[in-house]
Amino acid sequence: MKPIYRYFVQPQLDGKTKTVFGYELLIKELTPEGWRLPESFTAIDPQVISDLLLETTRILGIKVQYCSVNISREQLIDTTVAKAIIQSQKQLYPAKLVVELTEEKGPECYPDTKLIPHLRKFIEYGMQISLDDVGTGINDFKSIQEILPLASEIKFALQNFRTGLKDPKIQQKLHFWHAISEEYGLRMILEGIEDSDDAKMSKDFNISLRQGYYYGKPKLLRLPGDPVDFGF
């Protein structure tokens, strides 16, 4: 039996205006235990991702400014996935598709010099580039320094740090990336906000763009033909 994948949608909130400004598409796999994140995103057949992304963006009637999709370095240079991303932007227009470059390691190591032409092509088609999970994995400052001028957004994920925002070391990291966002003129999204304490501290840090369970959990976006009780 072939694996079943669907995109889940999670809102991104502007804390200043109290409005949703964008949504992130999160791919999940249907397992006997329910919907779960895939063990490896790079292991998913590029054609499967391509077809699913096109189906999803075709029916996505969300009136927001931005719609984000996670892409690994491996998937970024895959022609099938790249074509689907470009077509998805056309379907979402006038909303902008934000390509979130994840920090997931693949079987190969791709230097920035190989990634940059692909990112530039997306930008030419009206898309924006986001650097996901900055400060963790392979998305440290040194590794993404050459890509930063192409980016429109960076995301700092609290869920990657067990100690949370109350930890002075995490606060120091957040201060650093907030300063980077201002230096390069980027949007900065603080994700992984779980409760009112996290929300208050993000306000104290003057970070207005936020994402996390406190504002809304990812919801299954059903495709035409999916049963009503699909996955439940």
PDB file of C-alpha atoms in Angstrom:
ATOM      1  CA  MET A   1       0.000   0.000   0.000  1.00  0.00           C
ATOM      2  CA  LYS A   2       1.344   3.398  -1.018  1.00  0.00           C
ATOM      3  CA  PRO A   3       1.902   5.970   1.743  1.00  0.00           C
ATOM      4  CA  ILE A   4      -0.781   8.664   2.005  1.00  0.00           C
ATOM      5  CA  TYR A   5       0.345  12.250   2.488  1.00  0.00           C
ATOM      6  CA  ARG A   6      -1.611  15.453   3.002  1.00  0.00           C
ATOM      7  CA  TYR A   7      -0.788  19.035   3.859  1.00  0.00           C
ATOM      8  CA  PHE A   8      -1.881  20.499   7.181  1.00  0.00           C
ATOM      9  CA  VAL A   9      -2.356  24.254   7.515  1.00  0.00           C
ATOM     10  CA  GLN A  10      -1.111  26.308  10.479  1.00  0.00           C
ATOM     11  CA  PRO A  11      -1.821  30.044  10.883  1.00  0.00           C
ATOM     12  CA  GLN A  12       0.844  32.710  11.314  1.00  0.00           C
ATOM     13  CA  LEU A  13      -0.248  35.686  13.392  1.00  0.00           C
ATOM     14  CA  ASP A  14       0.689  39.344  13.450  1.00  0.00           C
ATOM     15  CA  GLY A  15       0.654  40.164  17.170  1.00  0.00           C
ATOM     16  CA  LYS A  16       0.333  43.897  16.549  1.00  0.00           C
ATOM     17  CA  THR A  17      -2.772  43.738  14.386  1.00  0.00           C
ATOM     18  CA  LYS A  18      -4.120  40.463  15.911  1.00  0.00           C
ATOM     19  CA  THR A  19      -4.719  39.128  12.404  1.00  0.00           C
ATOM     20  CA  VAL A  20      -3.573  36.090  10.424  1.00  0.00           C
ATOM     21  CA  PHE A  21      -1.101  37.210   7.760  1.00  0.00           C
ATOM     22  CA  GLY A  22      -0.086  33.807   6.412  1.00  0.00           C
ATOM     23  CA  TYR A  23      -0.312  30.034   6.613  1.00  0.00           C
ATOM     24  CA  GLU A  24       2.327  27.344   6.609  1.00  0.00           C
ATOM     25  CA  LEU A  25       1.731  24.068   4.781  1.00  0.00           C
ATOM     26  CA  LEU A  26       3.047  21.097   6.786  1.00  0.00           C
ATOM     27  CA  ILE A  27       3.154  17.701   5.108  1.00  0.00           C
ATOM     28  CA  LYS A  28       2.114  14.676   7.187  1.00  0.00           C
ATOM     29  CA  GLU A  29       1.781  10.942   6.563  1.00  0.00           C
ATOM     30  CA  LEU A  30      -1.226   8.801   7.497  1.00  0.00           C
ATOM     31  CA  THR A  31      -0.100   5.979   9.818  1.00  0.00           C
ATOM     32  CA  PRO A  32      -2.026   3.382  11.891  1.00  0.00           C
ATOM     33  CA  GLU A  33      -1.583   5.802  14.824  1.00  0.00           C
ATOM     34  CA  GLY A  34      -2.958   8.748  12.849  1.00  0.00           C
ATOM     35  CA  TRP A  35      -1.283  11.632  11.018  1.00  0.00           C
ATOM     36  CA  ARG A  36       2.426  11.935  11.788  1.00  0.00           C
ATOM     37  CA  LEU A  37       5.387  13.894  10.453  1.00  0.00           C
ATOM     38  CA  PRO A  38       7.372  11.767   7.973  1.00  0.00           C
ATOM     39  CA  GLU A  39      10.605  10.282   9.311  1.00  0.00           C
ATOM     40  CA  SER A  40      12.446  11.840   6.377  1.00  0.00           C
ATOM     41  CA  PHE A  41      11.070  14.523   4.087  1.00  0.00           C
ATOM     42  CA  THR A  42      13.811  13.951   1.532  1.00  0.00           C
ATOM     43  CA  ALA A  43      12.774  10.295   1.265  1.00  0.00           C
ATOM     44  CA  ILE A  44       9.328  11.220  -0.112  1.00  0.00           C
ATOM     45  CA  ASP A  45       9.058  10.697  -3.864  1.00  0.00           C
ATOM     46  CA  PRO A  46       9.464  14.137  -5.534  1.00  0.00           C
ATOM     47  CA  GLN A  47       6.550  13.352  -7.861  1.00  0.00           C
ATOM     48  CA  VAL A  48       4.308  12.705  -4.840  1.00  0.00           C
ATOM     49  CA  ILE A  49       5.264  16.072  -3.336  1.00  0.00           C
ATOM     50  CA  SER A  50       4.762  17.772  -6.684  1.00  0.00           C
ATOM     51  CA  ASP A  51       1.266  16.325  -7.255  1.00  0.00           C
ATOM     52  CA  LEU A  52       0.158  17.010  -3.674  1.00  0.00           C
ATOM     53  CA  LEU A  53       1.422  20.588  -3.679  1.00  0.00           C
ATOM     54  CA  LEU A  54      -0.355  21.345  -6.948  1.00  0.00           C
ATOM     55  CA  GLU A  55      -3.629  19.799  -5.734  1.00  0.00           C
ATOM     56  CA  THR A  56      -3.414  21.659  -2.445  1.00  0.00           C
ATOM     57  CA  THR A  57      -2.647  25.110  -3.853  1.00  0.00           C
ATOM     58  CA  ARG A  58      -5.315  24.646  -6.537  1.00  0.00           C
ATOM     59  CA  ILE A  59      -8.067  24.453  -3.912  1.00  0.00           C
ATOM     60  CA  LEU A  60      -6.504  26.759  -1.363  1.00  0.00           C
ATOM     61  CA  GLY A  61      -9.026  29.556  -1.093  1.00  0.00           C
ATOM     62  CA  ILE A  62      -7.302  31.346   1.759  1.00  0.00           C
ATOM     63  CA  LYS A  63      -7.249  35.104   1.567  1.00  0.00           C
ATOM     64  CA  VAL A  64      -3.835  35.763   3.058  1.00  0.00           C
ATOM     65  CA  GLN A  65      -0.703  37.557   2.002  1.00  0.00           C
ATOM     66  CA  TYR A  66       1.659  34.609   2.336  1.00  0.00           C
ATOM     67  CA  CYS A  67       1.528  30.822   2.071  1.00  0.00           C
ATOM     68  CA  SER A  68       4.668  28.918   3.116  1.00  0.00           C
ATOM     69  CA  VAL A  69       5.879  25.477   2.113  1.00  0.00           C
ATOM     70  CA  ASN A  70       8.895  23.599   3.518  1.00  0.00           C
ATOM     71  CA  ILE A  71      11.551  22.520   1.026  1.00  0.00           C
ATOM     72  CA  SER A  72      14.821  20.739   1.795  1.00  0.00           C
ATOM     73  CA  ARG A  73      18.019  21.444  -0.116  1.00  0.00           C
ATOM     74  CA  GLU A  74      17.597  18.072  -1.796  1.00  0.00           C
ATOM     75  CA  GLN A  75      14.095  18.947  -2.998  1.00  0.00           C
ATOM     76  CA  LEU A  76      15.125  22.466  -4.008  1.00  0.00           C
ATOM     77  CA  ILE A  77      17.276  21.255  -6.880  1.00  0.00           C
ATOM     78  CA  ASP A  78      14.831  18.541  -7.959  1.00  0.00           C
ATOM     79  CA  THR A  79      13.299  19.607 -11.290  1.00  0.00           C
ATOM     80  CA  THR A  80       9.922  17.975 -10.606  1.00  0.00           C
ATOM     81  CA  VAL A  81       9.483  19.742  -7.261  1.00  0.00           C
ATOM     82  CA  ALA A  82      10.779  23.051  -8.635  1.00  0.00           C
ATOM     83  CA  LYS A  83       8.227  23.036 -11.471  1.00  0.00           C
ATOM     84  CA  ALA A  84       5.415  22.295  -9.002  1.00  0.00           C
ATOM     85  CA  ILE A  85       6.510  25.190  -6.789  1.00  0.00           C
ATOM     86  CA  ILE A  86       6.468  27.598  -9.745  1.00  0.00           C
ATOM     87  CA  GLN A  87       3.027  26.379 -10.848  1.00  0.00           C
ATOM     88  CA  SER A  88       1.768  26.668  -7.256  1.00  0.00           C
ATOM     89  CA  GLN A  89       2.795  30.320  -7.148  1.00  0.00           C
ATOM     90  CA  LYS A  90       0.747  30.931 -10.292  1.00  0.00           C
ATOM     91  CA  GLN A  91      -2.270  29.247  -8.666  1.00  0.00           C
ATOM     92  CA  LEU A  92      -1.916  31.215  -5.423  1.00  0.00           C
ATOM     93  CA  TYR A  93      -1.456  34.635  -7.035  1.00  0.00           C
ATOM     94  CA  PRO A  94      -1.817  37.373  -5.795  1.00  0.00           C
ATOM     95  CA  ALA A  95      -0.735  35.704  -2.529  1.00  0.00           C
ATOM     96  CA  LYS A  96       2.992  34.997  -2.387  1.00  0.00           C
ATOM     97  CA  LEU A  97       4.355  31.497  -2.008  1.00  0.00           C
ATOM     98  CA  VAL A  98       7.153  31.500   0.559  1.00  0.00           C
ATOM     99  CA  VAL A  99       9.705  28.726   0.055  1.00  0.00           C
ATOM    100  CA  GLU A 100      11.016  27.740   3.488  1.00  0.00           C
ATOM    101  CA  LEU A 101      14.495  26.262   3.153  1.00  0.00           C
ATOM    102  CA  THR A 102      14.725  23.733   5.985  1.00  0.00           C
ATOM    103  CA  GLU A 103      17.797  22.623   7.895  1.00  0.00           C
ATOM    104  CA  GLU A 104      17.161  18.927   7.290  1.00  0.00           C
ATOM    105  CA  LYS A 105      20.277  17.077   6.141  1.00  0.00           C
ATOM    106  CA  GLY A 106      19.969  14.973   3.009  1.00  0.00           C
ATOM    107  CA  PRO A 107      22.169  12.247   1.551  1.00  0.00           C
ATOM    108  CA  GLU A 108      24.238  14.869  -0.279  1.00  0.00           C
ATOM    109  CA  CYS A 109      25.785  18.171   0.728  1.00  0.00           C
ATOM    110  CA  TYR A 110      24.946  21.064  -1.568  1.00  0.00           C
ATOM    111  CA  PRO A 111      27.084  24.231  -1.440  1.00  0.00           C
ATOM    112  CA  ASP A 112      25.392  27.629  -1.545  1.00  0.00           C
ATOM    113  CA  THR A 113      26.821  28.221  -5.015  1.00  0.00           C
ATOM    114  CA  LYS A 114      24.592  25.393  -6.297  1.00  0.00           C
ATOM    115  CA  LEU A 115      21.497  26.520  -4.355  1.00  0.00           C
ATOM    116  CA  ILE A 116      21.586  30.242  -5.182  1.00  0.00           C
ATOM    117  CA  PRO A 117      20.644  29.961  -8.901  1.00  0.00           C
ATOM    118  CA  HIS A 118      17.569  27.896  -7.964  1.00  0.00           C
ATOM    119  CA  LEU A 119      16.538  30.412  -5.294  1.00  0.00           C
ATOM    120  CA  ARG A 120      16.989  33.299  -7.725  1.00  0.00           C
ATOM    121  CA  LYS A 121      14.699  31.556 -10.204  1.00  0.00           C
ATOM    122  CA  PHE A 122      11.949  31.279  -7.603  1.00  0.00           C
ATOM    123  CA  ILE A 123      12.323  34.973  -6.791  1.00  0.00           C
ATOM    124  CA  GLU A 124      12.009  35.825 -10.506  1.00  0.00           C
ATOM    125  CA  TYR A 125       8.630  34.061 -10.470  1.00  0.00           C
ATOM    126  CA  GLY A 126       7.439  36.299  -7.629  1.00  0.00           C
ATOM    127  CA  MET A 127       8.136  33.969  -4.705  1.00  0.00           C
ATOM    128  CA  GLN A 128       9.968  34.728  -1.484  1.00  0.00           C
ATOM    129  CA  ILE A 129      12.636  32.761   0.358  1.00  0.00           C
ATOM    130  CA  SER A 130      12.486  31.936   4.062  1.00  0.00           C
ATOM    131  CA  LEU A 131      15.274  30.365   6.110  1.00  0.00           C
ATOM    132  CA  ASP A 132      13.672  27.946   8.559  1.00  0.00           C
ATOM    133  CA  ASP A 133      15.004  26.957  12.004  1.00  0.00           C
ATOM    134  CA  VAL A 134      17.841  29.492  12.002  1.00  0.00           C
ATOM    135  CA  GLY A 135      20.426  28.781  14.664  1.00  0.00           C
ATOM    136  CA  THR A 136      19.965  24.999  14.564  1.00  0.00           C
ATOM    137  CA  GLY A 137      21.192  22.144  12.365  1.00  0.00           C
ATOM    138  CA  ILE A 138      22.881  23.369   9.189  1.00  0.00           C
ATOM    139  CA  ASN A 139      21.088  26.721   9.227  1.00  0.00           C
ATOM    140  CA  ASP A 140      23.680  28.487  11.380  1.00  0.00           C
ATOM    141  CA  PHE A 141      24.841  31.972  10.410  1.00  0.00           C
ATOM    142  CA  LYS A 142      28.052  30.881   8.702  1.00  0.00           C
ATOM    143  CA  SER A 143      26.219  28.312   6.553  1.00  0.00           C
ATOM    144  CA  ILE A 144      23.488  30.659   5.334  1.00  0.00           C
ATOM    145  CA  GLN A 145      25.440  33.933   5.155  1.00  0.00           C
ATOM    146  CA  GLU A 146      25.584  33.869   1.342  1.00  0.00           C
ATOM    147  CA  ILE A 147      21.837  33.106   1.060  1.00  0.00           C
ATOM    148  CA  LEU A 148      20.658  35.803   3.492  1.00  0.00           C
ATOM    149  CA  PRO A 149      20.680  38.608   0.873  1.00  0.00           C
ATOM    150  CA  LEU A 150      18.168  36.568  -1.169  1.00  0.00           C
ATOM    151  CA  ALA A 151      15.838  35.907   1.777  1.00  0.00           C
ATOM    152  CA  SER A 152      12.744  37.845   2.780  1.00  0.00           C
ATOM    153  CA  GLU A 153      12.190  36.010   6.059  1.00  0.00           C
ATOM    154  CA  ILE A 154      13.853  33.983   8.816  1.00  0.00           C
ATOM    155  CA  LYS A 155      12.171  31.706  11.369  1.00  0.00           C
ATOM    156  CA  PHE A 156      13.393  30.995  14.883  1.00  0.00           C
ATOM    157  CA  ALA A 157      11.886  27.781  16.272  1.00  0.00           C
ATOM    158  CA  LEU A 158      11.458  27.626  20.046  1.00  0.00           C
ATOM    159  CA  GLN A 159      10.456  23.956  19.808  1.00  0.00           C
ATOM    160  CA  ASN A 160      14.052  23.117  18.848  1.00  0.00           C
ATOM    161  CA  PHE A 161      15.225  24.138  22.307  1.00  0.00           C
ATOM    162  CA  ARG A 162      14.047  22.121  25.313  1.00  0.00           C
ATOM    163  CA  THR A 163      14.723  24.862  27.832  1.00  0.00           C
ATOM    164  CA  GLY A 164      12.433  27.361  26.093  1.00  0.00           C
ATOM    165  CA  LEU A 165      12.440  31.130  25.960  1.00  0.00           C
ATOM    166  CA  LYS A 166      13.116  31.565  29.681  1.00  0.00           C
ATOM    167  CA  ASP A 167      16.649  30.243  29.208  1.00  0.00           C
ATOM    168  CA  PRO A 168      19.131  33.190  28.996  1.00  0.00           C
ATOM    169  CA  LYS A 169      21.157  31.293  26.348  1.00  0.00           C
ATOM    170  CA  ILE A 170      18.085  30.989  24.134  1.00  0.00           C
ATOM    171  CA  GLN A 171      17.302  34.659  24.709  1.00  0.00           C
ATOM    172  CA  GLN A 172      20.836  35.496  23.596  1.00  0.00           C
ATOM    173  CA  LYS A 173      20.343  33.450  20.406  1.00  0.00           C
ATOM    174  CA  LEU A 174      17.034  35.164  19.773  1.00  0.00           C
ATOM    175  CA  HIS A 175      18.592  38.607  20.260  1.00  0.00           C
ATOM    176  CA  PHE A 176      21.297  37.676  17.724  1.00  0.00           C
ATOM    177  CA  TRP A 177      18.865  36.544  15.032  1.00  0.00           C
ATOM    178  CA  HIS A 178      16.531  39.463  15.688  1.00  0.00           C
ATOM    179  CA  ALA A 179      19.477  41.777  15.054  1.00  0.00           C
ATOM    180  CA  ILE A 180      20.305  39.852  11.856  1.00  0.00           C
ATOM    181  CA  SER A 181      16.712  40.245  10.652  1.00  0.00           C
ATOM    182  CA  GLU A 182      16.890  44.006  11.176  1.00  0.00           C
ATOM    183  CA  GLU A 183      20.327  44.276   9.547  1.00  0.00           C
ATOM    184  CA  TYR A 184      19.133  42.459   6.413  1.00  0.00           C
ATOM    185  CA  GLY A 185      15.605  43.922   6.448  1.00  0.00           C
ATOM    186  CA  LEU A 186      13.866  40.550   6.915  1.00  0.00           C
ATOM    187  CA  ARG A 187      10.589  39.476   8.474  1.00  0.00           C
ATOM    188  CA  MET A 188      11.236  37.366  11.547  1.00  0.00           C
ATOM    189  CA  ILE A 189       8.748  34.755  12.687  1.00  0.00           C
ATOM    190  CA  LEU A 190       9.018  33.259  16.155  1.00  0.00           C
ATOM    191  CA  GLU A 191       7.485  29.782  15.993  1.00  0.00           C
ATOM    192  CA  GLY A 192       6.828  27.155  18.642  1.00  0.00           C
ATOM    193  CA  ILE A 193       4.820  29.494  20.896  1.00  0.00           C
ATOM    194  CA  GLU A 194       2.883  27.132  23.157  1.00  0.00           C
ATOM    195  CA  ASP A 195       1.365  29.295  25.880  1.00  0.00           C
ATOM    196  CA  SER A 196       0.638  32.815  27.109  1.00  0.00           C
ATOM    197  CA  ASP A 197       4.079  33.073  28.761  1.00  0.00           C
ATOM    198  CA  ASP A 198       5.789  32.480  25.406  1.00  0.00           C
ATOM    199  CA  ALA A 199       3.451  34.993  23.776  1.00  0.00           C
ATOM    200  CA  LYS A 200       4.241  37.622  26.425  1.00  0.00           C
ATOM    201  CA  MET A 201       7.986  37.119  26.112  1.00  0.00           C
ATOM    202  CA  SER A 202       7.837  37.357  22.324  1.00  0.00           C
ATOM    203  CA  LYS A 203       6.078  40.701  22.793  1.00  0.00           C
ATOM    204  CA  ASP A 204       8.824  41.766  25.209  1.00  0.00           C
ATOM    205  CA  PHE A 205      11.371  40.932  22.495  1.00  0.00           C
ATOM    206  CA  ASN A 206       9.371  43.126  20.100  1.00  0.00           C
ATOM    207  CA  ILE A 207       8.721  40.224  17.721  1.00  0.00           C
ATOM    208  CA  SER A 208       5.226  40.658  16.308  1.00  0.00           C
ATOM    209  CA  LEU A 209       5.094  37.763  13.807  1.00  0.00           C
ATOM    210  CA  ARG A 210       4.376  34.488  15.608  1.00  0.00           C
ATOM    211  CA  GLN A 211       3.351  30.893  15.063  1.00  0.00           C
ATOM    212  CA  GLY A 212       2.560  27.997  17.396  1.00  0.00           C
ATOM    213  CA  TYR A 213      -0.110  25.905  19.106  1.00  0.00           C
ATOM    214  CA  TYR A 214      -1.072  28.911  21.254  1.00  0.00           C
ATOM    215  CA  TYR A 215      -2.450  30.579  18.119  1.00  0.00           C
ATOM    216  CA  GLY A 216      -3.664  27.491  16.275  1.00  0.00           C
ATOM    217  CA  LYS A 217      -2.718  23.865  15.639  1.00  0.00           C
ATOM    218  CA  PRO A 218      -2.139  22.569  12.093  1.00  0.00           C
ATOM    219  CA  LYS A 219      -5.432  21.454  10.520  1.00  0.00           C
ATOM    220  CA  LEU A 220      -5.871  18.849   7.804  1.00  0.00           C
ATOM    221  CA  LEU A 221      -6.610  20.355   4.410  1.00  0.00           C
ATOM    222  CA  ARG A 222      -8.804  17.774   2.691  1.00  0.00           C
ATOM    223  CA  LEU A 223      -8.669  17.236  -1.043  1.00  0.00           C
ATOM    224  CA  PRO A 224     -11.701  16.529  -3.255  1.00  0.00           C
ATOM    225  CA  GLY A 225     -12.693  12.892  -2.831  1.00  0.00           C
ATOM    226  CA  ASP A 226     -11.292  12.510   0.689  1.00  0.00           C
ATOM    227  CA  PRO A 227     -13.804  10.833   3.058  1.00  0.00           C
ATOM    228  CA  VAL A 228     -15.258  12.998   5.807  1.00  0.00           C
ATOM    229  CA  ASP A 229     -13.678  10.822   8.523  1.00  0.00           C
ATOM    230  CA  PHE A 230     -10.351  10.704   6.665  1.00  0.00           C
ATOM    231  CA  GLY A 231      -7.548   9.985   9.126  1.00  0.00           C
ATOM    232  CA  PHE A 232      -9.766   9.831  12.188  1.00  0.00           C
TER     233      PHE A 232
END
